[in-house]
Amino acid sequence: MSSGEELLTLSRDEFDVREDEEQYAKLQDTVDLLVAAGYFRARLKALPHFDRVVGGMVWCITLCNRSVDVDLFYSENSSIGQKIALTERVVEVLPHLKCPHSIEPHQIQGLDYIHIFPVVQWLVKQAVEAKAKRGDVVQNHAIYQFGRRFRSSVGEPLESQTNTYAKNYANLKAQCSPMRMYKRVDGFVCSDLHEEVRCTLMEYAGLFIVLRFIITNITTVLVFTERIIFEVVIRKVEDVSAKSVCVEKQRISAGALAHIIDARALHQASAHITMEVHDRYTDGDMANSLLVEAEQELMKLRKEKKQIEDELLEADELCSSLQENIRGVERRIATHLDFEQSANKELVKNLTQLTAEHDGMRKREADFKANCKAEMCKMQQQLEVLHARTRAHPIENEDKEHTVARQRLEKVRLQAAAVNRRIAVEQRRLDSMPSQIEINQYQRRIIELYNQMAAKHRETKQFYTLHNTLIDVKTTSKETYKDSFIENLENVLKGVDATLDKVSSKSKELQTMRERISDDYQYLLDKERLYHKTVDDFKKVRCCFFIIGRIGLCCLAANRTRAQGLSHFNFFSRFPISNIGSGIRRTGKGMTDGCHSCSLSSPLRSPAHVSSKPCECWKF
């Protein structure tokens, strides 16, 4: 399949898996093969694919019953390091088993089922063969042991076998009649009936029952010592026949029974047992009834043993869980100490202060509640006293006092409600502040998610880059693409040359236009200079005309004054000489003339125009 059809997904065991139809088919074949071989945990959908497949491989390797110098410790939901180590050990074991297929650890980690399936198929085949071979060996050994003990042949009919078994059973029962194997120590006295039964069974053929009964009651003795005692006693019972037991075994060794029976108690009760044993156990029915009672008691003791073992297992589990909790608390304490050392001292100080304030508020709240309860008790007592007084001496103002008391009660209730509201507000405020442990958990989880996102993003970019590179390589490997690529390059080169020619011609045109515009600009600059020179000359001429016009106006005004009989003083007092020049002012458009009194202005006129239309201010 092409790389564009592949789906990149992140598997449940934190490995990047390239899944497609073929991989999925191989996965189903692998799971079906393991289930058919007998590994039924492969059917559990809740387990990750890694645990199902690798667990089946380890199970098959274990069933092969080969001796290899490698430790295969498989556990579910392992960390990444443990999974890597386990896959390396599995790959290391396969050459010792002479597996014809080769596989690498990264292929198992990446769940490459195409390469895993042949290995699993070969392991299942070896495991089934080893299981069948081992079953045949065990069956043959069982048949051999049965035939050696009961002297039976497979080819005999059922009736002859039954007769043979009955005869052998009768012979064994006749040979194994109750015989006294041990003798009690002089002066031994039993304390109760149960102890007498046990001692009697030990003297006769009840050694196995007594031994199992004693083993169930020994809970404080080490397991190793119990195993040694049990093996020693069983070996002695199997090796010694009934006759040799009567002749050679007159008393049990002190080393074998040192952990079973208290020798001093047996010594004290032996005399009493010797006197009463013939009186109590001469009758066979009595012995059988006592035997039945002993068996019943043995069953009870077995049940008690089972209960004790169950309780011991529960205690061990509880102890292990408590140890895990203790280790977790120690780790949290160490983490907290490291955080205190690495964190800001001011922040730790503030948090400590807030914690102290919280504890103080809790304490004040408890004290306040206690005071409220005490006050309530006092008020109830006072109320009872008042009720008693009221019943004894009726008061006229009972309603008024009752109203006052009710008002006081309402007031106290309102105060208590306000205090409770403040307490609730403070409690919510304290609860809204996350603890340091929660903050650390949030930070750790955010960092993990960020690292996971970064790793996923980086891997996705790598896969996209690889995909694009492979597509480019695939495309470039075609001859038609090479020809089209060369043709495209030639077309691009021709286009670049045409563009270069156009740009060169356009550049020449722009250069010519620039030179022409530059010449026009120089011509306009010359005209501008000539214009400014002409304007300056014109301004000078206008100034001369203006002065001449003013002098003419002054003369005309003087003549009119003499004609009207005014003195020279009055004329100049009305029109001071200093005001003559003030009528000339400059505007933004050039020189203007005007009257100082009426503030009228007009463009500069010629002398003829000035003399023909004077300002109305000159009229008296």
Coordinates of C-alpha atoms in Angstrom, one line a residue:
M1 CA 0.0 0.0 0.0
S2 CA 1.1 3.6 -0.6
S3 CA 2.2 5.8 2.2
G4 CA -0.8 8.1 1.6
E5 CA -3.2 5.3 2.6
E6 CA -1.6 4.6 5.9
L7 CA -3.1 5.9 9.2
L8 CA -0.9 7.1 11.9
T9 CA -2.3 6.4 15.3
L10 CA -1.0 6.3 18.9
S11 CA -1.6 2.9 20.4
R12 CA -2.9 2.4 24.0
D13 CA 0.5 1.2 25.2
E14 CA 2.2 4.6 24.3
F15 CA 3.9 3.3 21.1
D16 CA 3.5 4.8 17.7
V17 CA 1.9 2.1 15.5
R18 CA 1.5 2.1 11.8
E19 CA -1.9 0.4 11.4
D20 CA -3.4 -0.8 8.2
E21 CA -5.6 -3.7 7.0
E22 CA -2.8 -6.2 6.9
Q23 CA -1.5 -5.3 10.4
Y24 CA -5.0 -5.6 11.8
A25 CA -5.5 -9.0 10.1
K26 CA -2.2 -10.3 11.5
L27 CA -3.2 -9.0 15.0
Q28 CA -6.5 -11.0 14.8
D29 CA -4.6 -14.1 13.6
T30 CA -2.1 -13.8 16.5
V31 CA -4.8 -13.4 19.1
D32 CA -6.8 -16.4 17.7
L33 CA -3.6 -18.5 17.7
L34 CA -2.8 -17.7 21.3
V35 CA -6.4 -18.4 22.4
A36 CA -6.4 -21.7 20.5
A37 CA -3.1 -22.7 22.2
G38 CA -4.7 -22.0 25.7
Y39 CA -3.7 -18.5 26.5
F40 CA -7.2 -17.2 27.2
R41 CA -6.1 -13.8 28.5
A42 CA -5.6 -12.7 24.9
R43 CA -9.4 -12.5 24.5
L44 CA -9.6 -9.7 27.1
K45 CA -10.4 -6.5 25.2
A46 CA -9.5 -4.3 28.2
L47 CA -5.8 -5.3 28.0
P48 CA -3.6 -3.4 25.6
H49 CA -2.3 -5.1 22.5
F50 CA 1.2 -5.2 23.9
D51 CA 0.2 -7.1 27.1
R52 CA -1.9 -9.5 25.1
V53 CA 0.8 -10.4 22.6
V54 CA 3.9 -10.2 24.8
G55 CA 2.1 -12.1 27.6
G56 CA 1.3 -14.9 25.2
M57 CA 4.9 -15.0 24.0
V58 CA 6.2 -15.3 27.5
W59 CA 3.6 -17.9 28.3
C60 CA 4.6 -20.0 25.3
I61 CA 8.3 -19.7 26.3
T62 CA 7.5 -20.9 29.8
L63 CA 5.6 -23.9 28.4
C64 CA 8.5 -24.9 26.2
N65 CA 10.2 -26.1 29.4
R66 CA 13.7 -25.2 28.2
S67 CA 16.6 -24.2 30.5
V68 CA 17.8 -20.7 29.6
D69 CA 19.9 -18.3 31.6
V70 CA 17.4 -15.4 31.3
D71 CA 14.8 -14.1 33.8
L72 CA 11.5 -13.4 32.2
F73 CA 9.4 -11.4 34.6
Y74 CA 6.1 -10.3 32.9
S75 CA 3.7 -7.9 34.6
E76 CA 0.7 -6.0 33.1
N77 CA 0.6 -2.2 32.8
S78 CA 4.4 -1.9 33.0
S79 CA 6.4 1.3 32.4
I80 CA 8.2 2.0 29.1
G81 CA 11.5 0.9 30.6
Q82 CA 10.2 -2.4 31.9
K83 CA 8.6 -3.1 28.5
I84 CA 11.8 -2.4 26.7
A85 CA 13.8 -4.7 29.0
L86 CA 11.2 -7.4 28.6
T87 CA 11.2 -7.3 24.8
E88 CA 15.0 -7.4 24.9
R89 CA 15.0 -10.5 27.1
V90 CA 12.4 -12.2 24.8
V91 CA 14.5 -11.5 21.8
E92 CA 17.5 -12.9 23.7
V93 CA 15.7 -16.1 24.6
L94 CA 14.6 -16.9 21.0
P95 CA 18.0 -17.9 19.7
H96 CA 18.5 -20.3 22.7
L97 CA 15.2 -22.0 21.6
K98 CA 16.5 -22.2 18.0
C99 CA 13.8 -20.1 16.6
P100 CA 14.1 -19.9 12.8
H101 CA 12.6 -16.4 12.6
S102 CA 14.5 -13.3 13.6
I103 CA 12.9 -10.3 15.2
E104 CA 14.1 -7.1 16.9
P105 CA 13.0 -5.5 20.1
H106 CA 11.7 -2.3 18.4
Q107 CA 9.5 -4.5 16.2
I108 CA 7.8 -5.9 19.3
Q109 CA 7.5 -2.5 20.9
G110 CA 6.1 -1.0 17.8
L111 CA 3.7 -4.0 17.4
D112 CA 4.8 -4.9 13.9
Y113 CA 2.4 -7.9 13.7
I114 CA 3.7 -8.9 10.2
H115 CA 7.0 -9.8 11.8
I116 CA 5.6 -10.9 15.2
F117 CA 3.1 -13.4 13.8
P118 CA 5.7 -16.0 12.5
V119 CA 7.5 -15.9 15.8
V120 CA 4.2 -16.4 17.8
Q121 CA 3.2 -19.2 15.4
W122 CA 6.5 -21.0 16.0
L123 CA 6.3 -20.5 19.8
V124 CA 2.7 -21.8 19.9
K125 CA 3.8 -24.9 17.9
Q126 CA 6.7 -25.6 20.3
A127 CA 4.5 -25.0 23.4
V128 CA 1.8 -27.4 22.1
E129 CA 4.4 -30.1 21.4
A130 CA 6.0 -29.6 24.8
K131 CA 2.7 -29.7 26.5
A132 CA 1.7 -32.9 24.8
K133 CA 5.1 -34.5 25.5
R134 CA 5.0 -33.5 29.1
G135 CA 1.4 -34.8 29.4
D136 CA 2.5 -38.2 27.9
V137 CA 5.4 -38.4 30.3
V138 CA 3.2 -37.5 33.3
Q139 CA 0.6 -40.0 32.2
N140 CA 3.1 -42.8 31.8
H141 CA 4.7 -42.0 35.1
A142 CA 1.3 -42.1 36.9
I143 CA 0.4 -45.5 35.2
Y144 CA 3.8 -46.8 36.3
Q145 CA 3.5 -45.7 39.9
F146 CA -0.1 -47.1 40.0
G147 CA 1.0 -50.4 38.6
R148 CA 4.0 -50.6 40.8
R149 CA 2.0 -50.0 44.0
F150 CA -1.1 -52.0 43.1
R151 CA 0.4 -54.5 40.7
S152 CA -2.2 -54.1 38.0
S153 CA -1.9 -54.4 34.3
V154 CA -3.8 -52.4 31.7
G155 CA -5.0 -55.3 29.7
E156 CA -6.9 -57.1 32.5
P157 CA -10.7 -56.9 32.6
L158 CA -12.5 -54.8 35.2
E159 CA -13.7 -57.6 37.4
S160 CA -10.3 -59.1 37.8
Q161 CA -8.8 -55.7 38.6
T162 CA -11.6 -55.2 41.2
N163 CA -10.9 -58.6 42.8
T164 CA -7.2 -57.8 42.8
Y165 CA -7.8 -54.5 44.5
A166 CA -10.1 -56.0 47.1
K167 CA -7.5 -58.7 47.9
N168 CA -4.7 -56.2 48.1
Y169 CA -6.9 -54.0 50.4
A170 CA -7.7 -57.0 52.7
N171 CA -4.0 -57.9 52.9
L172 CA -3.0 -54.4 53.7
K173 CA -5.7 -54.0 56.3
A174 CA -4.6 -57.3 57.9
Q175 CA -1.0 -56.3 57.9
C176 CA -1.7 -52.8 59.1
S177 CA -3.8 -53.7 62.1
P178 CA -3.6 -51.2 65.0
M179 CA -0.2 -51.7 66.7
R180 CA 1.4 -49.7 69.4
M181 CA 4.3 -47.9 67.9
Y182 CA 5.4 -45.7 70.8
K183 CA 5.3 -45.9 74.6
R184 CA 4.5 -43.2 76.9
V185 CA 6.9 -41.8 79.4
D186 CA 6.3 -42.8 83.0
G187 CA 4.4 -40.3 85.0
F188 CA 2.7 -38.6 82.0
V189 CA -0.8 -37.4 82.7
C190 CA -3.2 -35.8 80.1
S191 CA -5.0 -32.7 81.0
D192 CA -8.2 -33.3 79.0
L193 CA -10.0 -35.8 76.8
H194 CA -8.7 -34.4 73.5
E195 CA -5.1 -34.7 74.6
E196 CA -5.7 -38.3 75.6
V197 CA -7.1 -39.0 72.1
R198 CA -4.1 -37.4 70.4
C199 CA -1.7 -39.3 72.6
T200 CA -3.4 -42.6 72.0
L201 CA -3.5 -42.0 68.2
M202 CA 0.2 -41.3 68.3
E203 CA 0.8 -44.5 70.2
Y204 CA -1.2 -46.4 67.5
A205 CA -1.7 -46.1 63.8
G206 CA -3.0 -42.5 63.8
L207 CA 0.3 -40.8 63.1
F208 CA -0.7 -39.0 59.9
I209 CA -3.8 -37.6 61.4
V210 CA -2.0 -36.4 64.5
L211 CA 0.8 -35.0 62.5
R212 CA -1.7 -33.0 60.3
F213 CA -3.6 -31.8 63.4
I214 CA -0.4 -30.6 65.1
I215 CA 0.8 -28.9 61.9
T216 CA -2.4 -26.9 61.7
N217 CA -2.0 -25.7 65.3
I218 CA 1.6 -24.6 65.0
T219 CA 1.3 -21.0 63.7
T220 CA 4.3 -19.5 65.4
V221 CA 6.9 -22.0 64.2
L222 CA 8.9 -21.2 61.0
V223 CA 7.8 -22.8 57.8
F224 CA 11.3 -24.3 57.2
T225 CA 11.2 -26.1 60.5
E226 CA 7.7 -27.5 59.8
R227 CA 8.8 -28.8 56.4
I228 CA 11.9 -30.5 57.9
I229 CA 9.8 -32.2 60.7
F230 CA 7.1 -33.3 58.2
E231 CA 9.7 -34.8 55.8
V232 CA 11.5 -36.6 58.6
V233 CA 8.3 -38.2 60.0
I234 CA 6.9 -39.1 56.6
R235 CA 10.2 -40.7 55.6
K236 CA 10.3 -42.7 58.8
V237 CA 6.7 -43.9 58.3
E238 CA 7.2 -45.0 54.7
D239 CA 10.6 -46.7 55.2
V240 CA 9.7 -48.7 58.3
S241 CA 7.3 -51.6 58.1
A242 CA 4.7 -52.5 60.7
K243 CA 6.8 -55.3 62.2
S244 CA 10.0 -53.2 62.4
V245 CA 8.0 -50.5 64.0
C246 CA 6.8 -52.9 66.8
V247 CA 10.4 -54.1 67.4
E248 CA 12.6 -51.1 66.8
K249 CA 10.4 -48.1 67.5
Q250 CA 9.4 -48.2 71.2
R251 CA 9.6 -44.4 71.7
I252 CA 9.7 -41.4 69.4
S253 CA 13.0 -39.4 69.1
A254 CA 13.1 -36.3 71.2
G255 CA 14.4 -34.3 68.2
A256 CA 11.4 -35.1 66.0
L257 CA 8.8 -34.3 68.6
A258 CA 10.5 -31.4 70.2
H259 CA 8.4 -28.9 68.1
I260 CA 5.2 -31.0 68.4
I261 CA 4.4 -31.9 72.0
D262 CA 5.6 -30.6 75.2
A263 CA 7.7 -33.3 76.8
R264 CA 6.9 -32.2 80.3
A265 CA 3.2 -32.4 79.8
L266 CA 3.5 -35.9 78.3
H267 CA 5.6 -37.0 81.3
Q268 CA 3.0 -35.7 83.7
A269 CA 0.1 -37.3 81.9
S270 CA 1.7 -40.7 81.0
A271 CA 0.8 -42.3 84.4
H272 CA -2.8 -41.3 84.2
I273 CA -3.2 -42.4 80.6
T274 CA -1.6 -45.8 81.4
M275 CA -4.1 -46.4 84.1
E276 CA -7.2 -45.4 82.1
V277 CA -6.3 -46.5 78.6
H278 CA -7.3 -50.2 79.1
D279 CA -10.5 -49.2 80.8
R280 CA -11.7 -46.8 78.1
Y281 CA -10.5 -48.3 74.9
T282 CA -11.1 -52.1 75.4
D283 CA -14.4 -51.9 73.6
G284 CA -14.1 -51.5 69.8
D285 CA -17.2 -49.4 69.5
M286 CA -15.9 -46.9 71.9
A287 CA -12.6 -46.6 70.0
N288 CA -14.5 -46.1 66.7
S289 CA -16.7 -43.4 68.2
L290 CA -13.6 -41.7 69.6
L291 CA -12.0 -42.0 66.2
V292 CA -15.0 -40.5 64.6
E293 CA -15.0 -37.7 67.1
A294 CA -11.3 -37.2 66.5
E295 CA -11.9 -37.0 62.7
Q296 CA -14.7 -34.5 63.3
E297 CA -12.4 -32.5 65.4
L298 CA -9.7 -32.8 62.8
M299 CA -12.1 -31.5 60.2
K300 CA -13.0 -28.6 62.5
L301 CA -9.3 -27.9 63.0
R302 CA -8.7 -28.0 59.2
K303 CA -11.5 -25.5 58.8
E304 CA -9.9 -23.4 61.5
K305 CA -6.5 -23.8 59.8
K306 CA -8.1 -22.6 56.5
Q307 CA -9.7 -19.6 58.2
I308 CA -6.3 -18.8 59.9
E309 CA -4.6 -19.1 56.6
D310 CA -7.2 -16.8 55.0
E311 CA -6.8 -14.3 57.8
L312 CA -3.0 -14.6 57.4
L313 CA -3.3 -13.8 53.7
E314 CA -5.6 -10.9 54.5
A315 CA -3.2 -9.7 57.1
D316 CA -0.3 -10.0 54.6
E317 CA -2.2 -8.0 52.0
L318 CA -3.1 -5.4 54.6
C319 CA 0.5 -5.3 55.7
S320 CA 1.7 -4.9 52.1
S321 CA -0.9 -2.2 51.5
L322 CA 0.1 -0.4 54.7
Q323 CA 3.7 -0.6 53.6
E324 CA 2.8 0.8 50.2
N325 CA 0.9 3.6 52.0
I326 CA 3.9 4.3 54.3
R327 CA 6.3 4.4 51.3
G328 CA 3.9 6.7 49.5
V329 CA 3.7 9.0 52.5
E330 CA 7.5 9.0 52.8
R331 CA 7.7 9.9 49.1
R332 CA 5.2 12.7 49.6
I333 CA 7.1 14.0 52.6
A334 CA 10.4 13.9 50.7
T335 CA 8.7 15.7 47.8
H336 CA 7.3 18.3 50.2
L337 CA 10.7 18.8 51.8
D338 CA 12.4 19.2 48.4
F339 CA 9.7 21.7 47.4
E340 CA 10.2 23.7 50.5
Q341 CA 13.9 23.8 49.9
S342 CA 13.4 24.8 46.2
A343 CA 10.3 27.0 46.5
N344 CA 10.3 30.7 47.3
K345 CA 10.7 31.3 51.0
E346 CA 8.3 34.2 51.0
L347 CA 5.6 32.0 49.4
V348 CA 6.2 29.3 52.0
K349 CA 6.0 31.9 54.7
N350 CA 2.8 33.3 53.4
L351 CA 1.3 29.8 53.1
T352 CA 2.4 29.0 56.6
Q353 CA 0.8 32.2 57.9
L354 CA -2.4 31.5 56.0
T355 CA -2.5 27.9 57.4
A356 CA -1.9 29.3 60.9
E357 CA -4.7 31.8 60.4
H358 CA -7.0 29.0 59.1
D359 CA -6.2 26.9 62.2
G360 CA -6.8 29.9 64.4
M361 CA -10.2 30.6 62.7
R362 CA -11.1 27.0 63.2
K363 CA -10.2 27.1 66.8
R364 CA -12.1 30.4 67.3
E365 CA -15.1 28.9 65.5
A366 CA -15.1 25.9 67.8
D367 CA -14.8 28.2 70.8
F368 CA -17.6 30.3 69.6
K369 CA -19.8 27.3 69.0
A370 CA -19.0 26.1 72.5
N371 CA -19.8 29.5 73.9
C372 CA -23.0 29.6 72.0
K373 CA -24.0 26.2 73.3
A374 CA -23.1 27.3 76.8
E375 CA -25.2 30.5 76.4
M376 CA -28.0 28.5 75.0
C377 CA -27.9 26.2 78.0
K378 CA -27.9 29.2 80.3
M379 CA -30.8 30.8 78.5
Q380 CA -32.7 27.5 78.6
Q381 CA -32.1 27.3 82.3
Q382 CA -33.2 30.9 82.7
L383 CA -36.3 30.2 80.6
E384 CA -37.1 27.2 82.8
V385 CA -36.6 29.3 85.9
L386 CA -38.9 32.0 84.4
H387 CA -41.5 29.4 83.6
A388 CA -41.3 28.0 87.1
R389 CA -41.7 31.5 88.5
T390 CA -44.6 32.2 86.2
R391 CA -46.4 29.1 87.2
A392 CA -45.7 29.8 90.9
H393 CA -46.4 33.6 90.8
P394 CA -48.5 34.9 87.9
I395 CA -47.3 38.2 86.6
E396 CA -49.5 40.8 85.1
N397 CA -46.8 41.9 82.6
E398 CA -46.2 38.4 81.2
D399 CA -47.0 39.3 77.7
K400 CA -44.6 42.3 77.7
E401 CA -41.7 40.2 79.2
H402 CA -42.4 37.5 76.7
T403 CA -42.2 40.0 73.9
V404 CA -39.0 41.4 75.2
A405 CA -37.5 38.0 75.6
R406 CA -38.6 37.0 72.1
Q407 CA -37.0 40.2 70.7
R408 CA -33.8 39.4 72.5
L409 CA -33.9 35.9 71.2
E410 CA -34.4 37.1 67.6
K411 CA -31.6 39.5 68.0
V412 CA -29.3 36.8 69.3
R413 CA -30.4 34.5 66.4
L414 CA -29.6 37.3 63.9
Q415 CA -26.2 37.8 65.4
A416 CA -25.5 34.1 65.3
A417 CA -26.7 34.0 61.7
A418 CA -24.4 36.8 60.8
V419 CA -21.5 35.1 62.5
N420 CA -22.3 31.9 60.7
R421 CA -22.5 33.7 57.3
R422 CA -19.0 35.2 58.0
I423 CA -17.7 31.8 59.0
A424 CA -19.2 30.2 55.8
V425 CA -17.7 33.0 53.7
E426 CA -14.3 32.5 55.2
Q427 CA -14.6 28.8 54.8
R428 CA -15.5 29.1 51.1
R429 CA -12.6 31.5 50.7
L430 CA -10.2 29.1 52.3
D431 CA -11.6 26.1 50.3
S432 CA -11.3 28.1 47.0
M433 CA -7.5 28.3 47.5
P434 CA -6.0 25.1 46.1
S435 CA -3.4 23.3 48.3
Q436 CA 0.2 22.9 47.4
I437 CA -0.3 19.2 46.6
E438 CA -3.1 20.1 44.1
I439 CA -1.0 22.8 42.5
N440 CA 1.9 20.3 42.1
Q441 CA -0.4 17.7 40.6
Y442 CA -1.9 20.3 38.1
Q443 CA 1.6 21.5 37.2
R444 CA 2.9 17.9 36.8
R445 CA 0.0 16.9 34.6
I446 CA 0.2 20.1 32.5
I447 CA 3.9 19.4 31.9
E448 CA 3.2 15.8 30.9
L449 CA 0.5 16.8 28.5
Y450 CA 2.7 19.5 27.0
N451 CA 5.5 17.0 26.5
Q452 CA 3.1 14.5 25.0
M453 CA 1.7 17.2 22.6
A454 CA 5.2 18.3 21.7
A455 CA 6.3 14.8 21.0
K456 CA 3.2 14.0 19.0
H457 CA 3.6 17.3 17.0
R458 CA 7.3 16.6 16.3
E459 CA 6.6 13.1 15.2
T460 CA 3.7 14.2 13.0
K461 CA 5.9 16.8 11.3
Q462 CA 8.5 14.2 10.7
F463 CA 5.9 11.8 9.2
Y464 CA 4.6 14.6 7.0
T465 CA 8.1 15.5 5.9
L466 CA 8.9 11.9 5.2
H467 CA 5.6 11.5 3.2
N468 CA 6.3 14.6 1.1
T469 CA 9.9 13.6 0.5
L470 CA 8.9 10.1 -0.6
I471 CA 6.3 11.5 -2.9
D472 CA 8.9 13.9 -4.4
V473 CA 11.4 11.1 -4.8
K474 CA 8.7 8.9 -6.4
T475 CA 7.7 11.6 -8.8
T476 CA 11.3 12.5 -9.7
S477 CA 12.1 8.9 -10.4
K478 CA 9.9 9.0 -13.5
E479 CA 11.4 9.8 -17.0
T480 CA 8.4 11.8 -18.1
Y481 CA 8.8 14.0 -15.0
K482 CA 12.4 14.6 -15.9
D483 CA 11.6 15.7 -19.4
S484 CA 8.7 18.0 -18.2
F485 CA 11.0 19.4 -15.5
I486 CA 13.7 20.3 -18.1
E487 CA 11.1 21.8 -20.4
N488 CA 9.7 23.8 -17.6
L489 CA 13.2 25.1 -16.7
E490 CA 13.7 26.1 -20.4
N491 CA 10.4 27.9 -20.4
V492 CA 11.2 29.7 -17.2
L493 CA 14.6 30.7 -18.7
K494 CA 12.9 32.1 -21.8
G495 CA 10.4 34.0 -19.7
V496 CA 13.3 35.5 -17.7
D497 CA 15.1 36.6 -20.9
A498 CA 11.9 38.2 -22.3
T499 CA 11.3 40.0 -19.0
L500 CA 14.9 41.2 -18.9
D501 CA 14.6 42.7 -22.4
K502 CA 11.3 44.4 -21.5
V503 CA 12.9 45.8 -18.4
S504 CA 16.0 47.1 -20.3
S505 CA 13.8 48.8 -22.9
K506 CA 11.6 50.3 -20.2
S507 CA 14.7 51.5 -18.4
K508 CA 16.1 53.2 -21.5
E509 CA 12.7 55.0 -22.1
L510 CA 12.6 56.2 -18.5
Q511 CA 16.2 57.5 -18.8
T512 CA 15.3 59.5 -21.9
M513 CA 12.2 60.8 -20.3
R514 CA 14.2 61.8 -17.2
E515 CA 16.7 63.8 -19.3
R516 CA 13.9 65.6 -21.1
I517 CA 12.1 66.4 -17.9
S518 CA 15.4 67.6 -16.4
D519 CA 15.9 70.1 -19.3
D520 CA 12.3 71.4 -18.9
Y521 CA 12.9 71.8 -15.2
Q522 CA 16.1 73.9 -15.8
Y523 CA 14.2 76.1 -18.3
L524 CA 11.4 76.7 -15.7
L525 CA 14.0 77.5 -13.0
D526 CA 15.5 80.2 -15.3
K527 CA 12.0 81.6 -15.9
E528 CA 11.3 81.6 -12.2
R529 CA 14.5 83.5 -11.4
L530 CA 13.6 86.1 -14.1
Y531 CA 10.1 86.4 -12.7
H532 CA 11.4 87.0 -9.2
K533 CA 13.8 89.6 -10.5
T534 CA 11.1 91.4 -12.4
V535 CA 8.8 91.4 -9.3
D536 CA 11.5 92.9 -7.2
D537 CA 12.1 95.7 -9.7
F538 CA 8.3 96.3 -9.9
K539 CA 8.1 96.6 -6.1
K540 CA 10.8 99.2 -6.1
V541 CA 9.0 101.3 -8.8
R542 CA 5.7 101.1 -6.9
C543 CA 7.3 102.3 -3.7
C544 CA 8.6 105.4 -5.5
F545 CA 5.1 106.1 -7.0
F546 CA 3.5 105.7 -3.5
I547 CA 5.8 108.3 -1.9
I548 CA 5.2 110.8 -4.7
G549 CA 1.4 110.3 -4.3
R550 CA 1.5 110.9 -0.6
I551 CA 3.5 114.1 -1.0
G552 CA 0.9 115.3 -3.6
L553 CA -1.9 114.5 -1.1
C554 CA -0.3 116.5 1.6
C555 CA 0.1 119.5 -0.6
L556 CA -3.5 119.3 -1.7
A557 CA -4.6 119.1 1.9
A558 CA -2.5 122.1 2.8
N559 CA -4.0 124.2 0.0
R560 CA -7.6 123.3 1.1
T561 CA -6.7 124.3 4.7
R562 CA -5.5 127.7 3.8
A563 CA -8.6 128.3 1.7
Q564 CA -10.8 127.5 4.7
G565 CA -8.9 129.8 7.0
L566 CA -7.4 127.2 9.3
S567 CA -4.0 127.7 10.7
H568 CA -1.0 125.6 10.0
F569 CA -1.0 124.4 13.6
N570 CA -4.6 123.1 13.4
F571 CA -3.9 121.2 10.2
F572 CA -0.9 119.4 11.6
S573 CA -2.6 118.8 14.9
R574 CA -5.5 117.0 13.0
F575 CA -3.1 115.3 10.6
P576 CA 0.2 114.7 12.3
I577 CA 3.2 114.1 10.1
S578 CA 3.8 110.8 12.0
N579 CA 0.4 109.5 10.7
I580 CA 1.3 110.0 7.1
G581 CA 3.6 107.0 6.9
S582 CA 1.3 104.9 9.1
G583 CA -1.2 104.6 6.2
I584 CA 1.1 102.4 4.4
R585 CA 0.9 98.8 5.5
R586 CA 2.0 95.5 4.0
T587 CA -0.3 92.6 3.3
G588 CA 0.2 89.1 2.0
K589 CA -0.4 90.2 -1.6
G590 CA 1.9 93.3 -1.7
M591 CA 1.8 97.0 -0.8
T592 CA -1.5 98.8 0.0
D593 CA -2.4 102.3 1.0
G594 CA -5.2 103.4 3.3
C595 CA -6.5 105.9 5.9
H596 CA -5.2 105.7 9.4
S597 CA -8.5 107.1 10.8
C598 CA -11.0 105.0 9.0
S599 CA -8.7 102.1 8.5
L600 CA -9.7 101.7 4.9
S601 CA -7.3 100.1 2.5
S602 CA -7.1 99.9 -1.2
P603 CA -4.6 98.6 -3.7
L604 CA -1.8 100.9 -4.6
R605 CA -3.2 103.4 -7.2
S606 CA -1.5 105.7 -9.6
P607 CA -1.2 109.3 -8.7
A608 CA -4.0 110.3 -11.0
H609 CA -6.3 107.8 -9.4
V610 CA -5.4 109.1 -5.9
S611 CA -6.0 112.7 -6.8
S612 CA -9.3 111.9 -8.5
K613 CA -10.8 109.8 -5.6
P614 CA -9.5 110.8 -2.2
C615 CA -10.7 109.2 1.0
E616 CA -13.8 110.7 2.7
C617 CA -11.8 111.3 5.9
W618 CA -10.1 114.3 4.1
K619 CA -13.4 116.1 4.1
F620 CA -13.9 118.6 7.0

